[in-house]
XYZ file of C-alpha atoms in Angstrom:
301
model
C 154.316 57.790 117.121
C 152.873 61.292 117.383
C 149.381 59.798 117.394
C 150.231 57.508 120.326
C 151.870 60.319 122.337
C 148.950 62.725 121.818
C 146.442 60.007 122.661
C 148.295 59.153 125.866
C 148.315 62.816 126.900
C 144.548 63.038 126.413
C 143.978 59.827 128.393
C 146.197 61.079 131.244
C 144.283 64.367 131.416
C 140.934 62.607 131.462
C 142.178 60.078 134.028
C 143.240 62.860 136.330
C 139.846 64.474 135.883
C 137.990 61.211 136.569
C 139.985 60.786 139.784
C 138.695 64.123 141.023
C 135.119 63.337 139.919
C 134.757 59.536 140.319
C 131.043 59.456 139.557
C 131.474 60.801 136.041
C 132.342 58.422 133.190
C 133.988 59.808 130.050
C 133.647 57.345 127.158
C 135.973 57.639 124.154
C 135.426 56.403 120.623
C 137.667 56.483 117.591
C 136.101 57.538 114.283
C 136.993 59.384 111.086
C 135.503 62.834 110.425
C 136.705 64.580 107.225
C 135.041 67.866 108.226
C 137.450 68.556 111.103
C 140.661 70.408 110.294
C 143.980 68.639 110.892
C 145.614 71.849 112.127
C 143.517 72.081 115.287
C 145.444 71.144 118.474
C 142.989 72.209 121.195
C 140.022 70.478 122.785
C 136.671 71.946 121.655
C 133.288 71.580 123.351
C 130.748 73.666 121.375
C 128.003 73.134 123.957
C 130.155 74.141 126.965
C 132.623 76.816 127.938
C 135.534 74.313 128.033
C 138.459 75.368 125.775
C 141.154 72.887 126.769
C 141.969 74.295 130.234
C 142.029 71.728 133.055
C 141.192 74.400 135.655
C 137.941 75.102 133.826
C 137.157 71.383 133.961
C 137.576 71.346 137.700
C 135.563 74.545 138.163
C 132.408 73.367 136.435
C 132.650 69.674 135.511
C 128.919 69.036 135.137
C 128.737 70.809 131.787
C 130.937 68.232 130.032
C 129.217 65.994 127.507
C 130.407 62.591 126.335
C 133.549 62.805 124.230
C 134.299 61.408 120.824
C 137.793 61.006 119.400
C 138.068 61.888 115.698
C 141.045 61.419 113.437
C 141.495 62.203 109.772
C 143.125 59.466 107.702
C 145.740 60.672 105.248
C 145.080 59.576 101.694
C 147.681 57.511 99.875
C 149.524 56.406 103.025
C 147.717 53.746 105.004
C 148.461 53.207 108.711
C 149.256 56.943 109.122
C 146.907 59.240 111.011
C 146.709 62.949 111.601
C 146.711 64.509 115.053
C 143.642 63.441 117.034
C 140.915 65.920 117.950
C 138.492 65.582 120.857
C 135.035 67.081 120.260
C 131.684 66.822 122.037
C 129.585 63.807 121.064
C 126.048 65.103 120.408
C 123.737 62.319 119.305
C 121.129 62.604 116.561
C 118.342 62.497 119.137
C 119.770 65.490 120.990
C 120.135 67.423 117.736
C 116.587 66.651 116.629
C 115.162 67.646 120.020
C 117.065 70.938 119.932
C 115.766 71.671 116.433
C 112.192 70.942 117.534
C 112.608 73.226 120.549
C 113.556 76.213 118.367
C 110.576 78.530 117.998
C 109.412 79.240 114.426
C 110.443 82.546 112.920
C 107.798 85.232 113.176
C 106.710 87.376 110.253
C 108.125 90.868 110.475
C 108.701 93.757 108.108
C 112.326 92.786 107.582
C 111.639 89.163 106.573
C 108.455 89.432 104.514
C 108.800 88.547 100.863
C 107.344 86.471 98.037
C 107.986 82.780 97.625
C 111.285 81.999 95.903
C 110.744 81.796 92.168
C 107.256 83.316 92.215
C 108.357 86.710 90.902
C 110.708 87.200 88.006
C 112.235 90.303 86.546
C 110.656 91.279 83.240
C 112.962 91.410 80.263
C 113.411 94.836 78.733
C 112.664 94.454 75.072
C 114.140 96.596 72.361
C 117.551 97.061 74.011
C 119.722 95.271 71.475
C 120.569 91.714 70.624
C 122.523 91.218 73.845
C 119.339 91.587 75.933
C 118.299 88.024 75.129
C 115.327 88.884 72.900
C 116.957 89.067 69.501
C 117.148 92.026 67.165
C 113.379 92.578 66.700
C 112.280 91.249 70.106
C 109.614 89.035 68.582
C 107.639 91.936 67.091
C 108.676 91.413 63.501
C 110.376 93.875 61.206
C 107.572 96.045 59.792
C 104.031 97.095 60.462
C 102.126 98.999 63.092
C 102.559 96.301 65.716
C 106.339 96.575 65.506
C 106.389 100.332 66.178
C 106.664 101.942 69.562
C 103.658 103.372 71.316
C 100.397 101.991 72.705
C 99.557 99.987 69.581
C 96.058 99.413 68.235
C 92.914 99.669 70.340
C 91.198 96.603 71.732
C 88.627 95.198 69.309
C 90.073 96.953 66.247
C 89.652 94.864 63.085
C 91.647 96.851 60.552
C 88.946 99.338 59.591
C 85.965 97.058 59.014
C 82.972 97.277 61.321
C 84.059 95.775 64.610
C 82.170 92.956 66.291
C 80.978 95.113 69.171
C 79.296 97.402 66.603
C 77.831 94.609 64.488
C 75.942 93.011 67.374
C 72.504 94.390 68.377
C 72.101 96.416 71.520
C 70.949 94.761 74.721
C 67.922 96.752 75.785
C 66.201 96.176 79.087
C 68.673 93.496 80.205
C 70.675 93.787 83.397
C 74.219 94.623 82.410
C 73.130 95.851 78.969
C 72.200 99.285 77.645
C 70.756 101.680 80.221
C 68.162 103.069 77.816
C 66.030 99.937 78.134
C 66.118 99.627 81.914
C 62.955 100.536 83.860
C 62.848 103.908 85.593
C 59.630 103.462 87.604
C 57.579 100.856 89.436
C 54.362 100.858 87.341
C 50.892 100.181 88.790
C 47.633 100.203 86.775
C 44.277 101.534 87.957
C 42.631 98.103 87.620
C 45.067 96.661 90.148
C 44.347 99.481 92.598
C 40.590 98.857 92.165
C 40.911 95.195 93.146
C 43.247 95.899 96.096
C 40.382 96.921 98.404
C 41.087 100.615 98.973
C 38.281 102.679 100.541
C 37.325 106.318 100.031
C 39.980 108.737 101.305
C 42.781 106.163 101.508
C 46.280 107.074 100.427
C 47.970 105.281 97.537
C 51.774 105.324 97.709
C 54.693 102.940 97.543
C 54.300 101.996 101.217
C 50.560 101.286 101.039
C 50.928 99.311 97.815
C 53.605 97.160 99.497
C 51.288 96.572 102.444
C 48.493 95.490 100.112
C 50.862 93.132 98.293
C 50.446 94.764 94.889
C 54.159 95.349 94.456
C 57.203 93.602 95.847
C 60.216 95.403 94.403
C 63.577 93.712 94.735
C 67.087 94.435 93.610
C 67.369 97.568 91.536
C 63.584 98.228 91.677
C 63.713 98.969 95.396
C 65.140 102.422 94.634
C 62.719 103.238 91.808
C 59.775 105.625 92.294
C 56.079 104.902 91.673
C 54.232 105.627 88.442
C 50.444 105.294 87.987
C 49.243 103.971 84.618
C 45.736 104.381 83.170
C 44.694 100.824 82.305
C 41.333 100.101 83.940
C 38.792 102.183 85.880
C 38.592 103.425 89.466
C 35.308 103.785 91.398
C 36.579 105.272 94.704
C 38.110 108.629 95.572
C 41.688 108.194 96.711
C 44.729 110.321 97.439
C 47.649 109.446 95.170
C 51.286 110.201 95.892
C 53.579 109.192 93.056
C 56.490 110.473 91.070
C 54.697 110.330 87.713
C 51.233 109.784 86.202
C 50.489 108.743 82.661
C 48.257 111.060 80.624
C 45.317 108.624 80.621
C 45.626 107.953 84.354
C 45.753 111.659 85.152
C 42.580 112.371 83.171
C 40.639 109.479 84.743
C 41.704 110.309 88.292
C 40.883 114.009 87.962
C 37.485 113.121 86.490
C 36.698 110.811 89.423
C 37.668 113.490 91.996
C 40.911 111.951 93.260
C 43.715 114.051 94.746
C 47.038 113.831 92.905
C 50.406 114.724 94.438
C 53.525 114.615 92.281
C 56.512 113.820 94.459
C 59.778 115.600 93.657
C 62.572 113.549 92.190
C 65.901 112.964 93.797
C 68.120 115.955 93.264
C 71.126 115.319 91.131
C 74.352 116.393 92.737
C 76.209 119.144 90.940
C 79.404 120.971 91.715
C 78.982 124.102 93.858
C 80.288 126.294 91.047
C 77.748 124.818 88.601
C 74.914 125.258 91.120
C 75.894 128.899 91.560
C 75.819 129.511 87.808
C 72.428 127.786 87.497
C 70.996 129.985 90.254
C 72.308 133.097 88.536
C 70.783 131.949 85.243
C 67.387 131.366 86.871
C 67.508 134.809 88.461
C 68.442 136.422 85.156
C 65.627 134.771 83.199
C 63.113 135.538 85.969
C 63.962 139.234 85.663
C 63.605 139.058 81.890
C 60.169 137.449 82.165
C 59.067 140.039 84.691
C 60.246 142.877 82.432
C 58.486 141.351 79.439
C 55.258 140.988 81.442
C 55.498 144.615 82.649
C 56.040 145.839 79.084
C 53.065 143.872 77.785
C 50.603 145.221 80.418
C 50.452 148.875 79.122
C 49.999 147.637 75.597
C 47.119 145.398 76.657
C 45.435 148.199 78.635
C 45.727 150.606 75.710
């Protein structure tokens, strides 16, 4: 009986409203919605400002959506219904369009974070059996590996000669030992003879590149030039190189060539070390001068 009375009241209210606004149709449908509370007695329209006041309906009637009548069936007693509830009828299409219209969330400092499940908290071992790792935490009961501390070094084999010491050294191979890597770009005298240099020409890294004798690449591009003594030279040239072999120096001086030894790249040292080196050079220079002055009177006598 309560259901019929409440339903008639709702229909009378909506009929009065439709008489004021004849062009607006308000369809009703009866359905069961278990999510709606039975204790609610007011009309709710989540998408509008209507809260069950007829004056609000008359003030702004165009905001009303289609209505849907829900009732919750009581379990165990058929043919008995709870109080009806009128809610707005939003279709699935309207809901999907509203979800698509929502702009995606932007990345900001307050919502940045790793993917869920990608980072896990590490278990603290050695904190008792209640920590989830057992009494010995998987390290065993005795031995060096069960003690605290950094453990054994990488590659340690218990005292025998380790593998990295048993293998031979890699000399002259990129990524191997530095002692075997080249320190100069070598050029022999026989190659300079066949390059077509004339009397008075200059032989340096730049001129040798222009002649096509050398084409350094990779690490060799930063290496200096060294003249080797294989072969003979029939023209007088001016050489500028970082180093000369003993045989090359003798042959070039005998043929009347001009040799210029270029200074090497200065190694950077700390200012305090450079100051001490300068003081040491000054000290030894004074000692040599004093020794030379003391030896002159003895030589004259």
